[in-house]
Amino acid sequence: MNCSYLIIERDKTTVDNLVSILNEYSGFKKIGVVPDYSDGMNIILKSTPSIIFINIDGWGDNFWSDIFDYCRELDIHLLERPMYIALSKNENKAFKAIKNKFFDYLIKPGTELEIRKLINYLTKNIQVFFKGTLCLKSHKDYNIIDINDILFLQADNNATDFILISGKKISAFKTLKYFEIALPDNFLRIHHSYIINKNHLSRINFGKLKCYLNNNLIILPFSKSYRHNLQFLEEILSEKALLN
């Protein structure tokens, strides 16, 4: 699991409490901490964090009088909705956040126990693997598959299609972003529509922006915006390549 997060908050105690405990968990990567909503929006649109901890009490000089409008504006510009976690001193406002489809909330400044419970709840909801298998639920149908059998994942609106080595396709009612967070490190996002299993990668053509899987039987595009995910592979391949 590799989950990036941003904190939009001015209260130093709240920020310190969150960061100190999140640092204990290897699956969470901090993008930054900002005290300003406008700066926060800029970073979010640039880095697309998976989780956004955001002060919903507001400040007197902020442009957005309604933080939920702020989040709705973000959603318009993002390909996939992040997990919003409300930070508030007011429990009633926190409950309002849940009604506005926030993932969860934390009453500031946040005790160690409450923060750990929140992190465990986050982990439980994004960690979908057990003993090398993945259980995909579609209505009342459960498919348990070996993650090594997955060739690639393809976005299908708010669902995700899993394409297996056998050619079988299994659909799950979660977004590609959800699985990008939960999948182990051998899965790479190469495109807004694709995640590949690099263990089945047989060729990369950086000139044509194409990836080849399963002994070149499957060809998928990768976009420049996700090229950084393949950069380290290019470096490794360059070192191992035999020069003609």
Backbone as numpy.savetxt, mean C-alpha at the origin, in Angstrom:
# Nx Ny Nz CAx CAy CAz Cx Cy Cz
5.46 -7.97 4.11 4.62 -6.78 4.11 5.50 -5.55 4.11
5.20 -4.60 3.26 5.96 -3.35 3.20 4.97 -2.21 3.04
4.72 -1.48 4.13 3.65 -0.50 4.17 4.20 0.88 4.48
4.02 1.84 3.56 4.52 3.19 3.78 3.44 4.05 4.43
3.89 5.02 5.24 2.91 5.87 5.92 3.40 7.31 6.02
2.44 8.21 6.13 2.69 9.64 6.32 1.87 10.11 7.52
2.43 11.02 8.31 1.71 11.59 9.45 1.52 13.08 9.20
0.27 13.53 9.25 -0.04 14.97 9.16 -0.54 15.40 10.54
0.35 16.00 11.31 0.04 16.30 12.71 1.07 17.28 13.26
0.60 18.23 14.10 1.50 19.21 14.71 1.88 18.86 16.14
1.09 18.03 16.78 1.35 17.72 18.18 2.55 16.77 18.29
3.64 17.26 18.87 4.89 16.51 18.91 4.76 15.21 19.71
4.01 15.25 20.81 3.87 14.06 21.64 3.18 12.94 20.87
2.11 13.30 20.15 1.39 12.31 19.35 2.30 11.70 18.29
3.03 12.57 17.60 3.93 12.10 16.55 5.01 11.19 17.13
5.63 11.62 18.22 6.70 10.83 18.83 6.18 9.47 19.30
4.99 9.44 19.88 4.41 8.18 20.35 4.18 7.22 19.19
3.64 7.75 18.10 3.37 6.91 16.92 4.65 6.38 16.30
5.57 7.28 16.01 6.79 6.91 15.29 7.64 5.94 16.09
7.77 6.17 17.39 8.63 5.32 18.22 8.16 3.88 18.21
6.85 3.68 18.21 6.32 2.31 18.22 6.30 1.72 16.82
5.94 2.51 15.82 5.96 2.02 14.44 7.37 1.59 14.02
8.38 2.25 14.58 9.77 1.90 14.25 10.13 0.49 14.71
9.36 -0.05 15.63 9.63 -1.40 16.12 9.14 -2.47 15.14
8.32 -2.06 14.18 7.72 -3.00 13.24 8.39 -2.84 11.87
9.02 -3.91 11.39 9.80 -3.84 10.16 8.93 -3.61 8.92
7.64 -3.91 9.00 6.78 -3.81 7.83 6.28 -2.40 7.53
6.66 -1.41 8.35 6.16 -0.05 8.14 7.31 0.91 7.85
7.15 1.68 6.78 8.19 2.63 6.36 7.63 4.05 6.39
8.31 4.92 7.13 7.86 6.31 7.25 8.29 7.12 6.04
7.31 7.76 5.40 7.61 8.68 4.30 7.95 10.06 4.85
7.23 10.46 5.91 7.50 11.76 6.49 6.47 12.16 7.53
6.75 13.28 8.19 5.83 13.90 9.14 5.71 15.36 8.77
4.50 15.84 8.52 4.31 17.25 8.15 3.22 17.87 9.02
3.36 19.15 9.35 2.37 19.83 10.17 1.30 20.55 9.35
1.44 20.53 8.04 0.59 21.34 7.17 -0.15 20.47 6.17
-1.45 20.74 5.99 -2.27 19.93 5.09 -1.85 20.08 3.63
-1.49 21.29 3.21 -1.08 21.49 1.81 0.20 20.73 1.51
1.19 20.82 2.42 2.42 20.05 2.23 2.13 18.56 2.25
1.20 18.17 3.11 0.81 16.76 3.19 0.22 16.27 1.89
-0.64 17.07 1.28 -1.26 16.68 0.01 -0.20 16.53 -1.07
0.76 17.43 -1.10 1.82 17.36 -2.10 2.62 16.07 -1.96
2.97 15.71 -0.73 3.74 14.48 -0.49 2.90 13.25 -0.83
1.63 13.28 -0.49 0.75 12.14 -0.77 0.64 11.89 -2.27
0.44 12.96 -3.04 0.31 12.81 -4.49 1.63 12.38 -5.13
2.74 12.73 -4.49 4.05 12.37 -5.02 4.45 10.95 -4.64
4.21 10.57 -3.38 4.75 9.30 -2.86 3.70 8.22 -2.64
2.41 8.58 -2.71 1.29 7.66 -2.54 1.47 6.68 -1.38
1.52 7.18 -0.14 1.65 6.28 1.01 0.43 5.38 1.16
0.64 4.22 1.74 -0.45 3.27 1.95 -1.34 3.69 3.12
-0.73 4.35 4.11 -1.46 4.76 5.32 -1.21 6.23 5.56
-2.28 6.96 5.92 -2.15 8.37 6.25 -2.76 8.60 7.63
-1.91 8.94 8.60 -2.37 9.35 9.92 -2.61 10.86 9.83
-3.84 11.29 10.09 -4.16 12.70 9.85 -4.97 13.31 10.98
-4.52 14.49 11.42 -5.24 15.25 12.43 -6.58 15.72 11.83
-7.68 15.33 12.45 -8.99 15.74 11.92 -9.61 16.87 12.73
-8.88 17.35 13.75 -9.38 18.49 14.54 -9.20 19.80 13.80
-8.21 19.82 12.87 -7.97 21.02 12.07 -7.21 22.08 12.82
-6.75 23.10 12.07 -6.07 24.24 12.65 -6.69 25.51 12.09
-6.52 26.59 12.81 -7.18 27.83 12.44 -6.77 28.38 11.09
-5.54 28.06 10.65 -5.05 28.66 9.40 -5.11 27.69 8.23
-5.79 26.57 8.41 -5.80 25.62 7.29 -6.87 25.99 6.26
-6.57 25.67 5.01 -7.49 25.99 3.92 -8.73 25.12 3.97
-8.56 23.86 4.38 -9.67 22.92 4.40 -10.37 22.97 5.75
-11.54 23.54 5.80 -12.30 23.61 7.05 -12.86 22.24 7.41
-13.05 21.39 6.42 -13.55 20.04 6.64 -12.50 19.05 6.14
-11.89 18.33 7.08 -10.82 17.40 6.73 -11.33 16.27 5.85
-12.60 15.94 5.98 -13.15 14.87 5.16 -13.26 15.30 3.70
-13.51 16.60 3.48 -13.46 17.14 2.11 -12.03 17.05 1.56
-11.07 17.30 2.43 -9.65 17.20 2.07 -9.34 15.78 1.59
-9.81 14.79 2.32 -9.56 13.39 1.95 -10.29 13.02 0.67
-11.50 13.56 0.51 -12.24 13.27 -0.73 -11.53 13.89 -1.94
-10.94 15.06 -1.74 -10.18 15.67 -2.84 -8.96 14.82 -3.18
-8.30 14.30 -2.16 -7.17 13.41 -2.40 -7.60 12.19 -3.21
-8.73 11.62 -2.82 -9.21 10.40 -3.49 -9.46 10.61 -4.98
-9.83 11.83 -5.34 -10.08 12.14 -6.75 -8.80 11.98 -7.56
-7.66 12.35 -6.95 -6.40 12.38 -7.68 -5.56 11.12 -7.51
-5.94 10.24 -6.59 -5.18 9.02 -6.35 -5.79 7.85 -7.10
-4.94 6.96 -7.60 -5.45 5.78 -8.29 -6.17 4.85 -7.33
-5.64 4.74 -6.10 -6.26 3.88 -5.10 -6.29 4.59 -3.76
-7.35 4.36 -3.01 -7.56 5.05 -1.74 -6.63 4.50 -0.66
-5.90 5.38 0.04 -5.07 4.92 1.15 -5.92 4.60 2.37
-5.31 4.02 3.39 -5.98 3.80 4.66 -5.82 5.08 5.49
-6.93 5.79 5.73 -6.89 6.99 6.55 -7.11 6.60 8.02
-6.25 7.12 8.88 -6.41 6.92 10.32 -6.50 8.28 10.98
-7.62 8.54 11.63 -7.89 9.84 12.24 -7.12 10.01 13.55
-6.57 11.20 13.73 -5.94 11.58 14.99 -6.76 12.71 15.58
-7.30 12.51 16.77 -8.18 13.51 17.35 -8.18 13.43 18.88
-8.44 14.57 19.50 -8.63 14.60 20.96 -10.08 14.36 21.32
-10.93 14.39 20.32 -12.37 14.31 20.53 -12.90 12.96 20.03
-13.44 12.15 20.93 -13.91 10.83 20.56 -15.09 10.89 19.59
-15.93 11.91 19.71 -17.06 12.05 18.79 -16.58 12.30 17.36
-15.53 13.11 17.22 -14.97 13.35 15.90 -14.35 12.07 15.34
-13.76 11.29 16.22 -13.16 10.02 15.79 -14.23 9.09 15.22
-15.37 9.01 15.88 -16.46 8.18 15.38 -16.98 8.71 14.05
-16.97 10.03 13.89 -17.39 10.63 12.63 -16.45 10.20 11.51
-15.17 10.04 11.83 -14.20 9.59 10.84 -14.55 8.20 10.32
-14.98 7.33 11.21 -15.36 5.98 10.81 -16.55 6.04 9.86
-17.50 6.93 10.13 -18.65 7.09 9.24 -18.24 7.61 7.87
-17.10 8.31 7.85 -16.57 8.82 6.57 -15.56 7.86 5.95
-15.68 6.57 6.33 -14.92 5.48 5.73 -13.43 5.55 6.03
-13.07 6.13 7.19 -11.70 6.02 7.66 -11.47 4.59 8.14
-10.23 4.13 8.06 -9.93 2.77 8.48 -10.03 2.63 9.99
-9.53 3.64 10.72 -9.56 3.58 12.18 -9.23 4.96 12.73
-9.12 5.06 14.05 -8.79 6.34 14.68 -7.92 6.11 15.90
-7.25 7.18 16.35 -6.45 7.15 17.57 -6.75 8.42 18.36
-7.12 8.25 19.62 -7.35 9.41 20.48 -5.98 9.92 20.95
-5.70 11.19 20.64 -4.39 11.77 20.94 -4.20 11.97 22.45
-2.98 11.88 22.92 -1.72 11.66 22.16 -1.42 10.19 21.87
-2.29 9.30 22.32 -2.12 7.88 22.03 -1.23 7.17 23.05
-1.82 6.25 23.79 -1.04 5.46 24.74 -0.31 4.35 23.98
0.71 3.81 24.59 1.45 2.71 23.96 0.52 1.54 23.65
-0.36 1.22 24.58 -1.27 0.10 24.38 -2.19 0.34 23.19
-2.79 1.53 23.11 -3.72 1.83 22.03 -3.02 1.85 20.67
-1.79 2.35 20.64 -1.05 2.38 19.37 -0.70 0.97 18.93
-0.29 0.13 19.87 0.04 -1.26 19.51 -1.20 -2.01 19.02
-2.32 -1.76 19.66 -3.57 -2.39 19.21 -3.91 -1.95 17.80
-3.70 -0.67 17.52 -3.97 -0.13 16.18 -3.05 -0.77 15.15
-1.76 -0.87 15.46 -0.80 -1.45 14.52 -1.12 -2.93 14.28
-1.48 -3.64 15.33 -1.83 -5.05 15.16 -3.09 -5.22 14.31
-4.03 -4.29 14.49 -5.26 -4.32 13.69 -4.94 -4.05 12.23
-4.04 -3.10 11.98 -3.58 -2.80 10.62 -2.93 -4.03 10.00
-2.01 -4.62 10.75 -1.27 -5.78 10.25 -2.20 -6.94 9.94
-3.16 -7.15 10.82 -4.12 -8.24 10.63 -4.91 -8.06 9.35
-5.22 -6.82 9.02 -6.07 -6.56 7.86 -5.30 -6.52 6.55
-3.99 -6.35 6.60 -3.23 -6.31 5.35 -2.34 -7.52 5.17
-2.12 -8.30 6.25 -1.31 -9.50 6.11 -2.23 -10.68 5.82
-2.19 -11.18 4.60 -3.15 -12.19 4.17 -2.53 -13.56 3.97
-1.26 -13.70 4.29 -0.57 -14.95 4.01 -0.36 -15.79 5.26
-0.41 -17.09 5.11 -0.05 -17.98 6.20 0.58 -19.23 5.60
1.82 -19.54 6.08 2.54 -20.75 5.66 2.65 -20.88 4.14
2.97 -19.76 3.48 3.22 -19.83 2.05 2.00 -19.94 1.18
0.83 -19.80 1.75 -0.40 -19.88 0.96 -1.19 -18.59 1.10
-2.10 -18.42 0.20 -2.96 -17.24 0.18 -4.41 -17.70 0.06
-5.25 -17.20 0.94 -6.67 -17.55 0.90 -7.44 -16.38 0.31
-8.06 -16.60 -0.85 -8.83 -15.57 -1.53 -10.31 -15.86 -1.36
-11.04 -14.84 -0.90 -12.47 -15.01 -0.67 -13.27 -14.24 -1.71
-14.24 -14.91 -2.31 -15.17 -14.28 -3.24 -16.57 -14.73 -2.84
-17.32 -13.83 -2.22 -18.61 -14.18 -1.61 -18.37 -15.31 -0.60
-18.95 -16.48 -0.78 -18.73 -17.59 0.16 -17.80 -18.66 -0.42
-17.08 -18.27 -1.46 -16.15 -19.20 -2.11 -14.73 -18.86 -1.67
-14.02 -19.83 -1.11 -12.66 -19.64 -0.63 -11.69 -20.45 -1.49
-10.68 -19.76 -2.03 -9.64 -20.43 -2.81 -8.31 -20.30 -2.08
-7.69 -21.44 -1.77 -6.39 -21.43 -1.11 -5.35 -21.82 -2.16
-4.41 -20.91 -2.40 -3.42 -21.15 -3.45 -2.01 -20.97 -2.89
-1.08 -21.68 -3.49 0.33 -21.53 -3.14 0.83 -20.24 -3.79
1.46 -19.37 -3.00 1.88 -18.08 -3.55 2.96 -18.25 -4.63
3.67 -19.38 -4.61 4.67 -19.63 -5.65 4.02 -19.92 -7.00
2.73 -20.26 -7.00 2.01 -20.55 -8.24 1.47 -19.29 -8.92
1.63 -18.15 -8.26 1.11 -16.90 -8.81 2.10 -16.31 -9.80
1.67 -16.09 -11.03 2.50 -15.44 -12.04 2.44 -13.92 -11.90
1.21 -13.39 -11.92 1.03 -11.95 -11.78 -0.39 -11.63 -11.33
-0.58 -10.40 -10.91 -1.88 -9.90 -10.51 -2.27 -8.77 -11.45
-3.55 -8.69 -11.76 -4.03 -7.66 -12.66 -5.22 -6.95 -12.04
-5.19 -5.62 -12.06 -6.29 -4.83 -11.50 -7.52 -4.94 -12.39
-8.68 -5.04 -11.74 -9.96 -5.09 -12.45 -10.94 -4.23 -11.66
-10.89 -2.92 -11.92 -11.65 -1.94 -11.15 -11.29 -2.10 -9.67
-12.25 -2.40 -8.81 -11.98 -2.54 -7.38 -11.69 -3.98 -6.98
-11.50 -4.83 -7.96 -11.14 -6.23 -7.72 -9.75 -6.50 -8.30
-9.21 -7.67 -8.00 -7.90 -8.07 -8.51 -7.97 -9.50 -9.03
-7.44 -9.71 -10.22 -7.37 -11.05 -10.80 -5.98 -11.64 -10.56
-5.95 -12.86 -10.05 -4.70 -13.59 -9.86 -4.54 -14.57 -11.02
-3.44 -14.47 -11.75 -3.16 -15.37 -12.86 -2.09 -16.36 -12.39
-2.43 -17.64 -12.46 -1.54 -18.69 -11.97 -0.73 -19.33 -13.09
0.28 -20.09 -12.72 1.12 -20.78 -13.70 0.28 -21.68 -14.61
-0.74 -22.29 -14.05 -1.60 -23.19 -14.82 -2.46 -22.46 -15.84
-2.51 -21.14 -15.76 -3.38 -20.35 -16.63 -4.71 -20.01 -15.98
-4.97 -20.59 -14.82 -6.22 -20.34 -14.11 -6.25 -18.90 -13.59
-7.44 -18.30 -13.62 -7.63 -16.95 -13.10 -8.58 -16.99 -11.91
-8.15 -16.37 -10.80 -8.97 -16.30 -9.60 -9.15 -14.82 -9.23
-10.37 -14.41 -8.99 -10.65 -13.01 -8.66 -10.86 -12.83 -7.16
-10.39 -11.69 -6.67 -10.57 -11.34 -5.26 -11.09 -9.92 -5.19
-12.01 -9.66 -4.25 -12.62 -8.34 -4.16 -11.83 -7.42 -3.24
-10.55 -7.24 -3.59 -9.66 -6.28 -2.95 -8.92 -5.57 -4.07
-8.46 -4.35 -3.80 -7.74 -3.60 -4.82 -6.31 -4.09 -4.95
-5.69 -3.74 -6.07 -4.29 -4.10 -6.28 -3.41 -3.46 -5.20
-3.77 -2.28 -4.75 -3.01 -1.59 -3.70 -2.99 -2.42 -2.43
-4.10 -3.04 -2.10 -4.19 -3.89 -0.91 -3.15 -5.01 -0.98
-3.07 -5.68 -2.13 -2.15 -6.79 -2.25 -0.71 -6.32 -2.41
-0.52 -5.12 -2.95 0.83 -4.57 -3.03 1.42 -4.43 -1.64
0.60 -4.05 -0.68 1.05 -3.92 0.70 1.31 -5.27 1.34
0.41 -6.21 1.09 0.43 -7.48 1.81 1.39 -8.51 1.23
1.68 -8.42 -0.05 2.50 -9.44 -0.69 3.95 -9.40 -0.20
4.63 -10.57 -0.20 6.04 -10.59 0.18 6.91 -9.89 -0.85
8.22 -9.79 -0.55 9.13 -8.96 -1.35 9.35 -9.46 -2.77
9.04 -10.73 -3.05 9.27 -11.21 -4.41 8.17 -10.78 -5.39
7.20 -10.00 -4.91 6.18 -9.44 -5.78 6.45 -7.95 -5.97
6.44 -7.51 -7.24 6.78 -6.13 -7.57 5.67 -5.48 -8.37
5.32 -4.25 -7.98 4.37 -3.45 -8.76 5.13 -2.87 -9.94
4.71 -3.15 -11.16 5.41 -2.65 -12.35 4.55 -1.68 -13.16
3.29 -1.56 -12.79 2.33 -0.80 -13.60 1.13 -0.54 -12.70
0.31 0.47 -13.03 -0.87 0.70 -12.20 -1.86 -0.46 -12.28
-1.67 -1.34 -13.27 -2.57 -2.49 -13.43 -1.93 -3.84 -13.11
-0.61 -3.87 -12.85 0.06 -5.17 -12.72 1.03 -5.25 -11.54
1.03 -6.40 -10.90 2.07 -6.82 -9.95 2.58 -8.16 -10.44
3.90 -8.32 -10.52 4.46 -9.58 -11.00 5.16 -10.33 -9.86
5.24 -11.64 -10.03 6.06 -12.48 -9.16 7.44 -12.57 -9.81
8.42 -11.90 -9.21 9.73 -11.82 -9.87 10.41 -13.19 -9.96
9.94 -14.17 -9.18 10.50 -15.52 -9.27 10.20 -16.17 -10.62
9.21 -15.63 -11.34 8.85 -16.17 -12.65 9.27 -15.22 -13.79
10.08 -14.23 -13.43 10.56 -13.27 -14.42 11.67 -13.91 -15.27
11.51 -13.88 -16.58 12.50 -14.50 -17.46 13.26 -13.49 -18.32
12.72 -12.28 -18.45 13.39 -11.28 -19.29 12.82 -9.91 -18.97
13.68 -8.88 -19.04 13.24 -7.49 -18.92 13.83 -6.71 -20.10
12.99 -6.02 -20.83 13.46 -5.16 -21.90 13.18 -3.72 -21.48
14.21 -3.04 -20.98 14.03 -1.69 -20.48 13.81 -0.70 -21.63
14.30 -1.04 -22.81 14.09 -0.16 -23.95 12.63 -0.10 -24.36
11.96 -1.27 -24.35 10.55 -1.34 -24.75 9.59 -1.32 -23.56
10.17 -1.22 -22.35 9.37 -1.19 -21.11 8.46 -2.42 -21.02
9.07 -3.60 -21.14 8.29 -4.84 -21.09 8.97 -5.86 -20.18
8.12 -6.63 -19.47 8.57 -7.74 -18.65 8.06 -9.04 -19.25
8.88 -10.07 -19.18 8.52 -11.38 -19.72 8.49 -12.39 -18.58
7.40 -13.13 -18.49 7.21 -14.10 -17.43 7.05 -15.50 -18.01
7.30 -16.51 -17.13 7.01 -17.90 -17.48 7.67 -18.30 -18.81
9.02 -18.14 -18.83 9.81 -18.49 -20.03 9.35 -17.73 -21.26
9.08 -16.45 -21.06 8.71 -15.52 -22.14 7.34 -15.77 -22.76
6.52 -16.59 -22.11 5.19 -16.87 -22.65 4.22 -15.72 -22.39
4.50 -14.92 -21.37 3.62 -13.81 -21.01 4.44 -12.52 -21.04
3.90 -11.51 -21.72 4.57 -10.22 -21.83 3.68 -9.14 -21.21
4.23 -8.40 -20.26 3.48 -7.34 -19.59 4.26 -6.03 -19.68
3.54 -4.92 -19.79 4.24 -3.62 -19.81 4.57 -3.16 -18.39
5.61 -2.38 -18.27 5.80 -1.66 -17.01 5.89 -0.17 -17.32
5.38 0.62 -16.41 5.32 2.06 -16.65 6.52 2.75 -16.00
6.87 3.91 -16.52 8.02 4.66 -16.02 7.84 5.03 -14.55
6.61 5.22 -14.14 6.37 5.61 -12.75 6.71 4.50 -11.76
6.77 3.25 -12.26 7.14 2.12 -11.40 8.49 1.54 -11.78
9.23 2.24 -12.60 10.53 1.73 -13.05 11.48 1.54 -11.88
11.34 2.37 -10.84 12.24 2.26 -9.69 12.15 0.89 -9.03
10.96 0.23 -9.14 10.81 -1.10 -8.56 11.64 -2.15 -9.30
12.00 -1.83 -10.55 12.82 -2.75 -11.34 14.29 -2.32 -11.40
14.56 -1.14 -10.85 15.91 -0.60 -10.96 16.94 -1.51 -10.31
16.63 -2.00 -9.12 17.60 -2.84 -8.42 17.79 -4.16 -9.16
16.73 -4.66 -9.83 16.86 -5.87 -10.63 17.79 -5.63 -11.81
17.68 -4.46 -12.40 18.56 -4.12 -13.53 20.02 -4.11 -13.08
20.26 -3.57 -11.88 21.63 -3.52 -11.37 22.18 -4.92 -11.12
21.34 -5.80 -10.54 21.76 -7.17 -10.27 22.02 -7.91 -11.57
21.10 -7.76 -12.55 21.24 -8.43 -13.84 22.47 -7.93 -14.59
22.76 -6.64 -14.45 23.92 -6.06 -15.14 25.21 -6.68 -14.63
25.27 -6.92 -13.32 26.47 -7.51 -12.72 26.65 -8.96 -13.15
25.52 -9.67 -13.34 25.58 -11.09 -13.67 25.63 -11.36 -15.18
25.28 -10.35 -15.96 25.14 -10.56 -17.41 26.49 -10.86 -18.06
26.46 -11.74 -19.04 27.63 -12.01 -19.87 27.63 -11.04 -21.04
28.68 -10.27 -21.17 28.73 -9.27 -22.22 29.03 -9.91 -23.56
28.30 -9.51 -24.60 28.57 -10.02 -25.95 29.71 -9.23 -26.60
